CSV table of C-alpha atoms in Angstrom, one decimal:
chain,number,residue,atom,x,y,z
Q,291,UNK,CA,0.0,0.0,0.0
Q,292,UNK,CA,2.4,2.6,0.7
Q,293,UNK,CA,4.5,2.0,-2.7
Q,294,UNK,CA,1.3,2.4,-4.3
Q,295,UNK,CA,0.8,5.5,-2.7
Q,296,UNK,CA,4.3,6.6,-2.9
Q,297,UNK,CA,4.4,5.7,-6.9
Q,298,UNK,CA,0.9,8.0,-7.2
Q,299,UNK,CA,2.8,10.5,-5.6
Q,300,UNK,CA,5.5,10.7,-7.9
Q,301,UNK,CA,3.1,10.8,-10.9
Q,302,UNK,CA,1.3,13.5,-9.7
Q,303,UNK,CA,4.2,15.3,-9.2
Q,304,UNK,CA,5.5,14.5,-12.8
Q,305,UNK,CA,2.7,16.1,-14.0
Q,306,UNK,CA,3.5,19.7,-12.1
Q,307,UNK,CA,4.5,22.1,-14.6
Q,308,UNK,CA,6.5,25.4,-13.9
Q,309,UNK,CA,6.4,28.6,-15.2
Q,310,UNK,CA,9.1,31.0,-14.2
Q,311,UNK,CA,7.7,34.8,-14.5
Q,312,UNK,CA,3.7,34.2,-14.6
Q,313,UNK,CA,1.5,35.7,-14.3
Q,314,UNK,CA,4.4,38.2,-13.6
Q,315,UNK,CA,8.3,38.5,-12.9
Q,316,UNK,CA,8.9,36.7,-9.6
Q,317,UNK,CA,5.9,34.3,-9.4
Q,318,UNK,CA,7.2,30.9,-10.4
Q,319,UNK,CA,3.6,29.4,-11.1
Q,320,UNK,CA,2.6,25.7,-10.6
Q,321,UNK,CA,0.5,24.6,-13.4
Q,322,UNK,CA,-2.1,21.5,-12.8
Q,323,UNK,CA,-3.2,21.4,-16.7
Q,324,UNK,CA,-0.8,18.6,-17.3
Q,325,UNK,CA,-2.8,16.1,-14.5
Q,326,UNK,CA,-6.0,16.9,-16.3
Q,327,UNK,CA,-4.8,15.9,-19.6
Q,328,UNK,CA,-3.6,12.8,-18.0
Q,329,UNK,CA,-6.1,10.5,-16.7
Q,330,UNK,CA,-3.7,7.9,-14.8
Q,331,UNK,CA,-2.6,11.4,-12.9
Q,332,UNK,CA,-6.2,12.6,-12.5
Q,333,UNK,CA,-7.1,9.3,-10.8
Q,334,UNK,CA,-4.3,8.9,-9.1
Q,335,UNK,CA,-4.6,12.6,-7.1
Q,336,UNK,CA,-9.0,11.1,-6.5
Q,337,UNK,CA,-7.4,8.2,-5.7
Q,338,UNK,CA,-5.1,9.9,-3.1
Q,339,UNK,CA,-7.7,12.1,-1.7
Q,340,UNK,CA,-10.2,9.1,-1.3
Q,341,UNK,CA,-7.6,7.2,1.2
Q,342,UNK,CA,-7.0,9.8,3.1
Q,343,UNK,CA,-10.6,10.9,3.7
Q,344,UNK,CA,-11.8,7.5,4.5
Q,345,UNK,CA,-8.8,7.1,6.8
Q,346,UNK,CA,-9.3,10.1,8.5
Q,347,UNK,CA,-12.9,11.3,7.8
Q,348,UNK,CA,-15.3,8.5,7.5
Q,349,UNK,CA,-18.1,10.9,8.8
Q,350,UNK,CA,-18.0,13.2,6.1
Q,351,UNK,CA,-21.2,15.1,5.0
Q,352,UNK,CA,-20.1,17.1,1.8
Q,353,UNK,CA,-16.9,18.4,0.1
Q,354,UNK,CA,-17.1,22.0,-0.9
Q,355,UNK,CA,-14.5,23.3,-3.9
Q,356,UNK,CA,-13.5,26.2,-4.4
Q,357,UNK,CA,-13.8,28.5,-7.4
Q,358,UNK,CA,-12.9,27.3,-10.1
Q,359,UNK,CA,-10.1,24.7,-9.8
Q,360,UNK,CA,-12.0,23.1,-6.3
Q,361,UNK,CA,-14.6,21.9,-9.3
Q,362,UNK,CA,-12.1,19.9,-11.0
Q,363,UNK,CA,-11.4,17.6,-8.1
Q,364,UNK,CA,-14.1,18.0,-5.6
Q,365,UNK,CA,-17.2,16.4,-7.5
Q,366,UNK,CA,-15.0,13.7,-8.3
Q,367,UNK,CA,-13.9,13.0,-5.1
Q,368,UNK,CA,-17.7,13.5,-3.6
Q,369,UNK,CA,-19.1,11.0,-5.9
Q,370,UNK,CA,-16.5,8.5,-4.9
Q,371,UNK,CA,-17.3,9.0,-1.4
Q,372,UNK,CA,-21.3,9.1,-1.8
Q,373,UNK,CA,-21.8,12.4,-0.6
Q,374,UNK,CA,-22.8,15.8,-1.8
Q,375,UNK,CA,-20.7,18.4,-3.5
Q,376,UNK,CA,-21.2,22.0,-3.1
Q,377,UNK,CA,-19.2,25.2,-4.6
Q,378,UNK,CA,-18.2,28.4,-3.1
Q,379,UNK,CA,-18.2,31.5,-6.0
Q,380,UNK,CA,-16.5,34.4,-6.5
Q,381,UNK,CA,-19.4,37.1,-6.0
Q,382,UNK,CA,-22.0,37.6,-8.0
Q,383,UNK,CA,-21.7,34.1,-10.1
Q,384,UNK,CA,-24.0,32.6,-7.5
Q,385,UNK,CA,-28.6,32.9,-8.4
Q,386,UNK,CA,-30.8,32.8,-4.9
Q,387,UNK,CA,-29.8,34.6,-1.7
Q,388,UNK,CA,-26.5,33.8,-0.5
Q,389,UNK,CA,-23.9,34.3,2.6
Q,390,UNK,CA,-20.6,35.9,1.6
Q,391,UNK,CA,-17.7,37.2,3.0
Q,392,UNK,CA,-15.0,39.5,2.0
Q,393,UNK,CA,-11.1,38.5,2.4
Q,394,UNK,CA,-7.4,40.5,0.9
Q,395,UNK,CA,-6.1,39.5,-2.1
Q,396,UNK,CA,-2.2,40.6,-2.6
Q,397,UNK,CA,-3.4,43.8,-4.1
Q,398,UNK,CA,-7.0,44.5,-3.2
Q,399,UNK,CA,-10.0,42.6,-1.7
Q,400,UNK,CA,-12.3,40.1,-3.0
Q,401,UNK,CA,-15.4,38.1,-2.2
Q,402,UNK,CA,-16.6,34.8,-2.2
Q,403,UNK,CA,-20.0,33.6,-1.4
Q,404,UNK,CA,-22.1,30.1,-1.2
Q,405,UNK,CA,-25.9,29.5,-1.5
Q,406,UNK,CA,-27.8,29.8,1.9
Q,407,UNK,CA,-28.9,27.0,1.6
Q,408,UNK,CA,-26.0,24.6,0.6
Q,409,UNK,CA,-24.9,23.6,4.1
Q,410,UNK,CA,-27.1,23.3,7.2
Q,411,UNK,CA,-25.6,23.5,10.2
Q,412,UNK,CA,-23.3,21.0,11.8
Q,413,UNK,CA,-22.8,19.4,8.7
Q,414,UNK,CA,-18.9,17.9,8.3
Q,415,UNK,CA,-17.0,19.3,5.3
Q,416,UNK,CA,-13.9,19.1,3.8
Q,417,UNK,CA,-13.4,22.3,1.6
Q,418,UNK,CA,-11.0,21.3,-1.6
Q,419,UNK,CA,-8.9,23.4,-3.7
Q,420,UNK,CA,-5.8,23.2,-6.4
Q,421,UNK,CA,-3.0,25.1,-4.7
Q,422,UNK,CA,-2.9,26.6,-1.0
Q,423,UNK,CA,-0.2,29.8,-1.5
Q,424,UNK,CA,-0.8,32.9,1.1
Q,425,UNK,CA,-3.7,31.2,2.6
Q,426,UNK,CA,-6.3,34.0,1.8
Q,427,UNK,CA,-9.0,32.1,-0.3
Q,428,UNK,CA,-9.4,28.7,2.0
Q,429,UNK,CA,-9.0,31.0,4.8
Q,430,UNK,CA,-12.2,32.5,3.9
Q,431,UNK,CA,-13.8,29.8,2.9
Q,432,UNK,CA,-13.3,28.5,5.8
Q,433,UNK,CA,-14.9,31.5,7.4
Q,434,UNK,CA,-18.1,30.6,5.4
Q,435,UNK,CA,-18.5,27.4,6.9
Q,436,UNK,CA,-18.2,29.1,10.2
Q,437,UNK,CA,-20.9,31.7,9.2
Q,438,UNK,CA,-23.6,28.7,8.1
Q,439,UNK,CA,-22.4,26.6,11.3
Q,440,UNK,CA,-20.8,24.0,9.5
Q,441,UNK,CA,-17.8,21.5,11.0
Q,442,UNK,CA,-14.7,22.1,9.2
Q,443,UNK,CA,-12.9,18.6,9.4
Q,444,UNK,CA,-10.2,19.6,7.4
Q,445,UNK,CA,-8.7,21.6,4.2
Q,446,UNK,CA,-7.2,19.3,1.0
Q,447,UNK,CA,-5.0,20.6,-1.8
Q,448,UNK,CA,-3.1,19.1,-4.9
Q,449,UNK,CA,-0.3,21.8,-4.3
Q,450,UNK,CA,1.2,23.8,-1.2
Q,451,UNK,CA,3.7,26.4,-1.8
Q,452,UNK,CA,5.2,25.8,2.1
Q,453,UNK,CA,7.5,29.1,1.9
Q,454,UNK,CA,4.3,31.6,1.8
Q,455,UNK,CA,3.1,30.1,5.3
Q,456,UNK,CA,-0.6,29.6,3.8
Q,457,UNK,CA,-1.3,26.8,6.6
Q,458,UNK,CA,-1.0,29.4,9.1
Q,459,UNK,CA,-4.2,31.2,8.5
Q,460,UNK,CA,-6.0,28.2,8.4
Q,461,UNK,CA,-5.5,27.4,12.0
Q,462,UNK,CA,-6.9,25.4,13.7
Q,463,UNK,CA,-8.1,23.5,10.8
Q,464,UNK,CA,-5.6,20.9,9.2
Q,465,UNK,CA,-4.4,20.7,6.1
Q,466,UNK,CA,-3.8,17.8,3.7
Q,467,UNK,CA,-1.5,18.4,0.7
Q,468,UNK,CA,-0.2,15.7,-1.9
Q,469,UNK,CA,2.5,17.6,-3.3
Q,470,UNK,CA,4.6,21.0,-1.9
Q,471,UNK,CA,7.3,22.9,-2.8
């Protein structure tokens, strides 16, 4: 078991691709594209989240992805697990009434909102995203659970950039990352 995991490890990471300067001079930016093209990769990152939720969240109620590249692995992952998936939007992309909250971007603020009615209260989730950098985006979407009285059992990414201290916003939730630099 833990060579298989190890060896779906390694092709997920084979299938990171780096782009020096982009989106501008300094950023070196980890690209996920590859793993989509690739379906041994795709199922191998579902395949990684899946063990480690049933290992360490069999009580799971929904997985909630954020926007957009939360949707590429989150309904996947829910349907494996037989549970619901549900996505938090930038503002505005959302129709009914909604809850929202506002959080900083590097330069400038931004918003991201889920339907009212999406998750009830207590419900366990497990929020889902591509890449964890500064922390800004889980960190308020983790504050959107709190606001509709949800149980945050834990934050999952494909990517965490470990030198921009994202994980430290997200206390006290815990964080589960396949790959990081």
């Amino acid at each position: 078991m833990a060579a298989d995991t190890e060896s779906k490890l390694q092709l997920v990471h084979r299938h990171i691709r780096a782009f020096p300067d982009f989106p501008k001079k300094g950023i070196l930016f980890r690209d996920i594209c590859p793993i989509l093209k690739d379906p041994a990769a795709l199922t191998a990152v579902i395949d990684l989240f899946e063990e480690h939720v049933r290992k360490n969240h069999p009580q799971v109620d929904l997985i909630i992805g954020l926007d957009a590249r939360g949707f590429l692995f989150g309904p996947l992952l829910a349907q494996r697990l037989g549970v619901g998936f549900v996505m938090i939007r930038k503002k505005g992309k959302l129709p009914g009434t909604t809850v929202s909250v506002s959080y900083d971007l590097e330069y400038g603020k931004a918003e991201a909102e889920i339907q009212e009615d999406a998750v009830a209260p207590g419900q366990k989730i497990l929020l889902i995203d591509d890449l964890l950098a500064t922390g800004g985006t889980l960190h308020a979407a983790c504050e959107l659970m709190r606001k509709q009285q949800a149980e945050v059992l834990g934050c999952m990414v494909v990517i965490e950039l470990k030198e921009l201290n994202g994980i430290d916003k997200l206390k006290p939730h815990s964080l589960f990352s396949l790959v990081q630099y």
